[in-house]
JSON list of C-alpha atoms in Angstrom, two decimals:
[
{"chain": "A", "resi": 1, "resn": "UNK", "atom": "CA", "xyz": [15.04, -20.84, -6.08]},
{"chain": "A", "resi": 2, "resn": "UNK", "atom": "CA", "xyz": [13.25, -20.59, -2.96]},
{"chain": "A", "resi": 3, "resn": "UNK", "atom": "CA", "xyz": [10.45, -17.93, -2.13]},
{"chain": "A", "resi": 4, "resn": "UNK", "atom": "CA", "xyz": [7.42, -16.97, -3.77]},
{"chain": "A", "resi": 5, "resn": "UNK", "atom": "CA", "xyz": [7.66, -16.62, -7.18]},
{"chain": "A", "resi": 6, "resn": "UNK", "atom": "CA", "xyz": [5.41, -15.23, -10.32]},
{"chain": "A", "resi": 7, "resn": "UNK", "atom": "CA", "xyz": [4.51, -16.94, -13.40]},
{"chain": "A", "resi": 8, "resn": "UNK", "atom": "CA", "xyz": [7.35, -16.38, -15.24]},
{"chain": "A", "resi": 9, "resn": "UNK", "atom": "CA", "xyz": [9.20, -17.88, -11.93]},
{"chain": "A", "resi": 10, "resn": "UNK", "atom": "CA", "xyz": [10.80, -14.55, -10.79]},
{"chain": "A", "resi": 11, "resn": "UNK", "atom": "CA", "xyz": [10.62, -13.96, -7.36]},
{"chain": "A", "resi": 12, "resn": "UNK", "atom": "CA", "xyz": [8.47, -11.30, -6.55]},
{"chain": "A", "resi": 13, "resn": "UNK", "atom": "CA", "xyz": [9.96, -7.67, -5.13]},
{"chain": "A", "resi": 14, "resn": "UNK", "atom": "CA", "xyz": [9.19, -6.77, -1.43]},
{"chain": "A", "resi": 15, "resn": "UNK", "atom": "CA", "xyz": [6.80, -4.28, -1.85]},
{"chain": "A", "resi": 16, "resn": "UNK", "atom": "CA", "xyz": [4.42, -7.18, -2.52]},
{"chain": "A", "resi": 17, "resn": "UNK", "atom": "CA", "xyz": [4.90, -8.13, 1.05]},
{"chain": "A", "resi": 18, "resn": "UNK", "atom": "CA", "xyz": [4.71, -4.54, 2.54]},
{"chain": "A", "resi": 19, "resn": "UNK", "atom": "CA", "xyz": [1.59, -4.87, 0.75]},
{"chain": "A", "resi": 20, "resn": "UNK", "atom": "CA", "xyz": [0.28, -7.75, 2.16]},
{"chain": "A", "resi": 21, "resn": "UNK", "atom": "CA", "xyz": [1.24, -6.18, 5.76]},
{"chain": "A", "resi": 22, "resn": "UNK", "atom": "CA", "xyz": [-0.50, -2.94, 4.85]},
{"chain": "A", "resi": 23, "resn": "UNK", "atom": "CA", "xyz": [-3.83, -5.00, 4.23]},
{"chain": "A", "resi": 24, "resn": "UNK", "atom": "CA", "xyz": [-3.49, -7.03, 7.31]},
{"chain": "A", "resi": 25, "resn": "UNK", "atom": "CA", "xyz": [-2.73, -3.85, 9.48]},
{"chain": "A", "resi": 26, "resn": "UNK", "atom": "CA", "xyz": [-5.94, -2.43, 7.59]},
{"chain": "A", "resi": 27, "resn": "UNK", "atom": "CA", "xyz": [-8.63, -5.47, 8.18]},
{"chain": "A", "resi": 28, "resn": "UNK", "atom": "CA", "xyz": [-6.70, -6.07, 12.04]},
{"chain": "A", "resi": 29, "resn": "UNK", "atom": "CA", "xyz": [-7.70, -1.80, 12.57]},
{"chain": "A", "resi": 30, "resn": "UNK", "atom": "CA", "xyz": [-10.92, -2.14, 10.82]},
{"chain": "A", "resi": 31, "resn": "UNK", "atom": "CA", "xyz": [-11.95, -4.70, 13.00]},
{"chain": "A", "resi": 32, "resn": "UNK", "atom": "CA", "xyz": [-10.81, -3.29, 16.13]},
{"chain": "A", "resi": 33, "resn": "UNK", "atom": "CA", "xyz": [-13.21, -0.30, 15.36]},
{"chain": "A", "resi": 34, "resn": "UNK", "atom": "CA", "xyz": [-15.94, -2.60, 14.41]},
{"chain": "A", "resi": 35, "resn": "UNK", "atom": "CA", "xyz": [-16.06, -2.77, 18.73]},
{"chain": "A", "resi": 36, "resn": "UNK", "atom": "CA", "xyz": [-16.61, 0.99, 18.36]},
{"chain": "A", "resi": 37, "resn": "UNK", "atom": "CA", "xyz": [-19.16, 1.01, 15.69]},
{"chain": "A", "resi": 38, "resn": "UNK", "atom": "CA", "xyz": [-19.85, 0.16, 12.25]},
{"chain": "A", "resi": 39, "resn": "UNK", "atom": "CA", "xyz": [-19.41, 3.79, 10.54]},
{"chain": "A", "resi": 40, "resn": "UNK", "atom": "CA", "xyz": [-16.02, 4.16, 12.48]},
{"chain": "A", "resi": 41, "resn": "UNK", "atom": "CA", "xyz": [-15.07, 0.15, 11.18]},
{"chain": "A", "resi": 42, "resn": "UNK", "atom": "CA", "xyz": [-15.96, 0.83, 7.62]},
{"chain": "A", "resi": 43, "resn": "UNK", "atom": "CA", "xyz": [-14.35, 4.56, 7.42]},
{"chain": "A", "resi": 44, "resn": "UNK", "atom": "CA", "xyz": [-11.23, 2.31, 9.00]},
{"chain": "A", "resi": 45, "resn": "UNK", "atom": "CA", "xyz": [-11.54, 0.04, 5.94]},
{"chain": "A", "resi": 46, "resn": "UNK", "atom": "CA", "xyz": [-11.83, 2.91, 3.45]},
{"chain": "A", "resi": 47, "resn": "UNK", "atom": "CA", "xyz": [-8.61, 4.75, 5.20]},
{"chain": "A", "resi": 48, "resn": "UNK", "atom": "CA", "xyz": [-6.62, 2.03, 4.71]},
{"chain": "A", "resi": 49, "resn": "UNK", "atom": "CA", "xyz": [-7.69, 1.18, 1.41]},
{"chain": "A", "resi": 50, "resn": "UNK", "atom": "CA", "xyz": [-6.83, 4.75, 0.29]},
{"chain": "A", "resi": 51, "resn": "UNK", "atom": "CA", "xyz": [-3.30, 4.49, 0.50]},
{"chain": "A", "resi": 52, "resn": "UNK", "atom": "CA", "xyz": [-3.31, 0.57, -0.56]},
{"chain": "A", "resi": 53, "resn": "UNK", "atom": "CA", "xyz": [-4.72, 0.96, -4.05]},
{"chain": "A", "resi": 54, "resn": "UNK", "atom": "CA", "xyz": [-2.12, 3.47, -5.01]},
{"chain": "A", "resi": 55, "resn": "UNK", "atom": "CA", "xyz": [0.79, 1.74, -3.49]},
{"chain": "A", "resi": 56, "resn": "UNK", "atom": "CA", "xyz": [-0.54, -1.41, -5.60]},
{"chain": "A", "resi": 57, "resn": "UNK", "atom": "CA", "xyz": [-0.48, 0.83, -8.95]},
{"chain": "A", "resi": 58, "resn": "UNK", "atom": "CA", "xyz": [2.64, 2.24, -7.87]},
{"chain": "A", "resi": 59, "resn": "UNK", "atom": "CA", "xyz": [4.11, -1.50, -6.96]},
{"chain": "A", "resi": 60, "resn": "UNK", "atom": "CA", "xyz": [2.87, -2.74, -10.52]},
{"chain": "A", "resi": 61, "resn": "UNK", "atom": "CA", "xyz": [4.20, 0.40, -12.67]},
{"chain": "A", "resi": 62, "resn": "UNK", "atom": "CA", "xyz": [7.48, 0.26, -10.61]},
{"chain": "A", "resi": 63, "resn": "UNK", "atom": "CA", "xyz": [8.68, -3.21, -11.00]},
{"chain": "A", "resi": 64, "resn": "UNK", "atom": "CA", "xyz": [7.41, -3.73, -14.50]},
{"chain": "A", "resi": 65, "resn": "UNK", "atom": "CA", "xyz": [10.91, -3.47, -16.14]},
{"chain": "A", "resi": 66, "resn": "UNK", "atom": "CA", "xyz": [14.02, -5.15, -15.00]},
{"chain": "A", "resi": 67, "resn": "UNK", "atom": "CA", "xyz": [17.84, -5.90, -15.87]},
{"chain": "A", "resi": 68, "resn": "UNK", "atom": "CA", "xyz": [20.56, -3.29, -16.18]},
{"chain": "A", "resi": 69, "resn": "UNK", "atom": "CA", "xyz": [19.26, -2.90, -19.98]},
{"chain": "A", "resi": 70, "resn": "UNK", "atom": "CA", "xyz": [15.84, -1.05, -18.56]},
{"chain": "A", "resi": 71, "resn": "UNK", "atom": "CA", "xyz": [17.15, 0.91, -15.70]},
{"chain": "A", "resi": 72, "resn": "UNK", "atom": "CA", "xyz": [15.88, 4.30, -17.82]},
{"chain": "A", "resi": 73, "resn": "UNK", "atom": "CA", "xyz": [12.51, 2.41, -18.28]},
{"chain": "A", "resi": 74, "resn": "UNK", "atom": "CA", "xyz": [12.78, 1.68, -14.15]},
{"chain": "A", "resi": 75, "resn": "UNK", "atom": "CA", "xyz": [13.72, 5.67, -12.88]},
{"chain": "A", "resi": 76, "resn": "UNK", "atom": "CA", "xyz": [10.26, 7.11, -15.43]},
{"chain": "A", "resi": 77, "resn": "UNK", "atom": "CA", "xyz": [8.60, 4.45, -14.09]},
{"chain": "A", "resi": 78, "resn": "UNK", "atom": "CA", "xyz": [9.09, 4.98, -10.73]},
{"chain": "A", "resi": 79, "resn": "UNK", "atom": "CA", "xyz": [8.32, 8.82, -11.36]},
{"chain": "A", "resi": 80, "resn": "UNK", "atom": "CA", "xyz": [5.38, 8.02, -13.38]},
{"chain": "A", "resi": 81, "resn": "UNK", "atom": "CA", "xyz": [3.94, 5.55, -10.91]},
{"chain": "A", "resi": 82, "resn": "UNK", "atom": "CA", "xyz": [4.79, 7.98, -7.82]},
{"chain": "A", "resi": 83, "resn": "UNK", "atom": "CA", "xyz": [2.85, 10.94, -9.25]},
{"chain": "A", "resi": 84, "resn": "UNK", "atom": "CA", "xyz": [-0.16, 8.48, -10.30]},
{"chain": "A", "resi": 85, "resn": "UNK", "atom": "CA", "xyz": [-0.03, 7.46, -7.04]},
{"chain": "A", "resi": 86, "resn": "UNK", "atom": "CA", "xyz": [-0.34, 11.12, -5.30]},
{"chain": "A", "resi": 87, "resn": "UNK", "atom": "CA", "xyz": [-3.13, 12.02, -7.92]},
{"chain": "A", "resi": 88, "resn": "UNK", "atom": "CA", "xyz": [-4.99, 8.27, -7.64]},
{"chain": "A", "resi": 89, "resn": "UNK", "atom": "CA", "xyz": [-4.16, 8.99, -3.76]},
{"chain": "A", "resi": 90, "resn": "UNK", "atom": "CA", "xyz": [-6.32, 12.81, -3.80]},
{"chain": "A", "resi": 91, "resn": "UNK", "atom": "CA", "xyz": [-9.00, 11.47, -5.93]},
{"chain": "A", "resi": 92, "resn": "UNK", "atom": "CA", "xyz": [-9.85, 8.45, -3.48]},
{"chain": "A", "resi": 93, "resn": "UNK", "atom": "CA", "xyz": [-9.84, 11.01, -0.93]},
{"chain": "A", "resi": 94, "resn": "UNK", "atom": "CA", "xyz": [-12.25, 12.76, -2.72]},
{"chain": "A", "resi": 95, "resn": "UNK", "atom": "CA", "xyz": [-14.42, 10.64, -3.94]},
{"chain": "A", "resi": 96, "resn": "UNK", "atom": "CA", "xyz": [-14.67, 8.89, -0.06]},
{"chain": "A", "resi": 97, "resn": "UNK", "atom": "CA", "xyz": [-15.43, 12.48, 1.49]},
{"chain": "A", "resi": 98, "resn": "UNK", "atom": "CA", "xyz": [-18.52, 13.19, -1.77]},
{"chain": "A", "resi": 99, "resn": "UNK", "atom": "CA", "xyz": [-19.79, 9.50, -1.42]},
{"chain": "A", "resi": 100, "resn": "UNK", "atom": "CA", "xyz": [-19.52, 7.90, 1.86]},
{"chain": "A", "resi": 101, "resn": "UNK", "atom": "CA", "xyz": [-22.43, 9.10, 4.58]},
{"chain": "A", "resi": 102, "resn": "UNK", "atom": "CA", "xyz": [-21.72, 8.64, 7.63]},
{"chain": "A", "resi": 103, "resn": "UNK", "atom": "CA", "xyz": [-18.18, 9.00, 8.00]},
{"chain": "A", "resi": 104, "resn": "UNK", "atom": "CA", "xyz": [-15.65, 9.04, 10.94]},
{"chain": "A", "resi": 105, "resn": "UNK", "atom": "CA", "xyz": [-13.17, 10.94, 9.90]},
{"chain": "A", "resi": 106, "resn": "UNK", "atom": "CA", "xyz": [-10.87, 10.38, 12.82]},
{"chain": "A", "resi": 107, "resn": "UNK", "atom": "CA", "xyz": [-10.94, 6.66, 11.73]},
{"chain": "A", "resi": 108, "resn": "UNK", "atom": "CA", "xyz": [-10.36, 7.55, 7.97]},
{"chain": "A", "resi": 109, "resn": "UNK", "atom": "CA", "xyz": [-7.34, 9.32, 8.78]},
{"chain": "A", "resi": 110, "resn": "UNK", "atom": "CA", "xyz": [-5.83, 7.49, 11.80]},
{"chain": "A", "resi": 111, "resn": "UNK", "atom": "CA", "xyz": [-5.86, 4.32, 9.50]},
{"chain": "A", "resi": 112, "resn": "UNK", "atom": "CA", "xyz": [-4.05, 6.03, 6.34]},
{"chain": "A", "resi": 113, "resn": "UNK", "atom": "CA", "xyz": [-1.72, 7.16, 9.18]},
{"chain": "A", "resi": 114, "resn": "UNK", "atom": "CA", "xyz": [-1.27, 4.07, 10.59]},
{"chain": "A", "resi": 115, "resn": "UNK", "atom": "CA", "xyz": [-0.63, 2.60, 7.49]},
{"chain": "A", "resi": 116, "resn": "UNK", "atom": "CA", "xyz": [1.37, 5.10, 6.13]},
{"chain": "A", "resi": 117, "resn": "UNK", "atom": "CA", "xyz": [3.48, 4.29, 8.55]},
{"chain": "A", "resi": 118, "resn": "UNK", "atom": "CA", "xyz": [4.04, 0.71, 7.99]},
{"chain": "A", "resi": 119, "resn": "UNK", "atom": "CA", "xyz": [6.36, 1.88, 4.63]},
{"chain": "A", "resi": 120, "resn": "UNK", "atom": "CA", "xyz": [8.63, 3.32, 7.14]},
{"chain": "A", "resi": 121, "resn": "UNK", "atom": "CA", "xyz": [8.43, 0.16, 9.45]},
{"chain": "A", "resi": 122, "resn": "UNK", "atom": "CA", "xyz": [8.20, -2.85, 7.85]},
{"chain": "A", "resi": 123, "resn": "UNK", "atom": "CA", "xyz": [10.89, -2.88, 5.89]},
{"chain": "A", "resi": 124, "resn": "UNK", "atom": "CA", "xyz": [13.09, -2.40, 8.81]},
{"chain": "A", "resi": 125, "resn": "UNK", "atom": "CA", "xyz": [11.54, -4.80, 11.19]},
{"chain": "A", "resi": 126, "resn": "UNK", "atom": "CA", "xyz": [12.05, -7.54, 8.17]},
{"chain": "A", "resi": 127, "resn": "UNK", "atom": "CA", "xyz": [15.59, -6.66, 7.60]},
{"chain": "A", "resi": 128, "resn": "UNK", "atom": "CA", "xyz": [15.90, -7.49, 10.43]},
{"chain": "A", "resi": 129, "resn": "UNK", "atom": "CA", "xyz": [14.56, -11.36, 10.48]},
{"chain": "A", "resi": 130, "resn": "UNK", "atom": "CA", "xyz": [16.76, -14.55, 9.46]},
{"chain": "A", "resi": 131, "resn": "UNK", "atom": "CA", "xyz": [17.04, -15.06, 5.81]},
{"chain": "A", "resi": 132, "resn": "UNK", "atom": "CA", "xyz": [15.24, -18.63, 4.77]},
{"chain": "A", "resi": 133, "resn": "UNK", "atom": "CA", "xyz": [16.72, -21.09, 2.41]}
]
């Protein structure tokens, strides 16, 4: 079995990967603000990480059952994790906007855009690359 694999030697789901290309967008963005200045890099950071934590609660509550056996366990959890993720999702938001003085807000949102949009992207742009053996 080729791939990157768990503990138990399962190969791990996509999302992890959209994941890992949602971070890189995030730190790549983050840094090209840091040019601007530092409040606009770290309200970059914190934009992006809004919509990452969720996504890794919702990736981790999603994919914790498998087999034909759990796919009951698999649709709640998907609905559980998806409405955690909204809530988790409006309470970063929140707690960023009470906390965090300075903040850009342009960069804050344009990065939770811009990520946002890599769930709609990535997955086609790697559907699109040669399968490795």
């Amino acid at each position: 079995m080729s791939g990157k694999k768990t503990v138990s030697g399962i190969k791990r789901p996509a999302i992890y990967r959209l994941i890992g290309v949602q971070l890189g967008a995030t730190l790549i963005i983050s840094v090209g603000f840091l040019l601007k200045d530092q409040v606009a890099a770290y309200s970059a950071l914190l934009g992006g990480l809004v919509f990452i934590l969720p996504n890794i609660y919702f990736a981790y509550k999603a994919f914790a059952h498998t087999g034909a056996r759990a796919a009951r366990q698999i649709v709640n959890s998907f609905y559980k994790g998806e409405a955690v993720k909204l809530a988790l999702t409006a309470v970063l938001f929140t707690v960023v906007f009470v906390s965090v003085k300075p903040l850009n807000v342009l960069a804050l949102f344009a990065t939770f855009i811009i990520v946002l949009t890599t769930n709609w992207l990535t997955p086609l742009l790697l559907s699109h690359q040669p399968q490795r053996k």
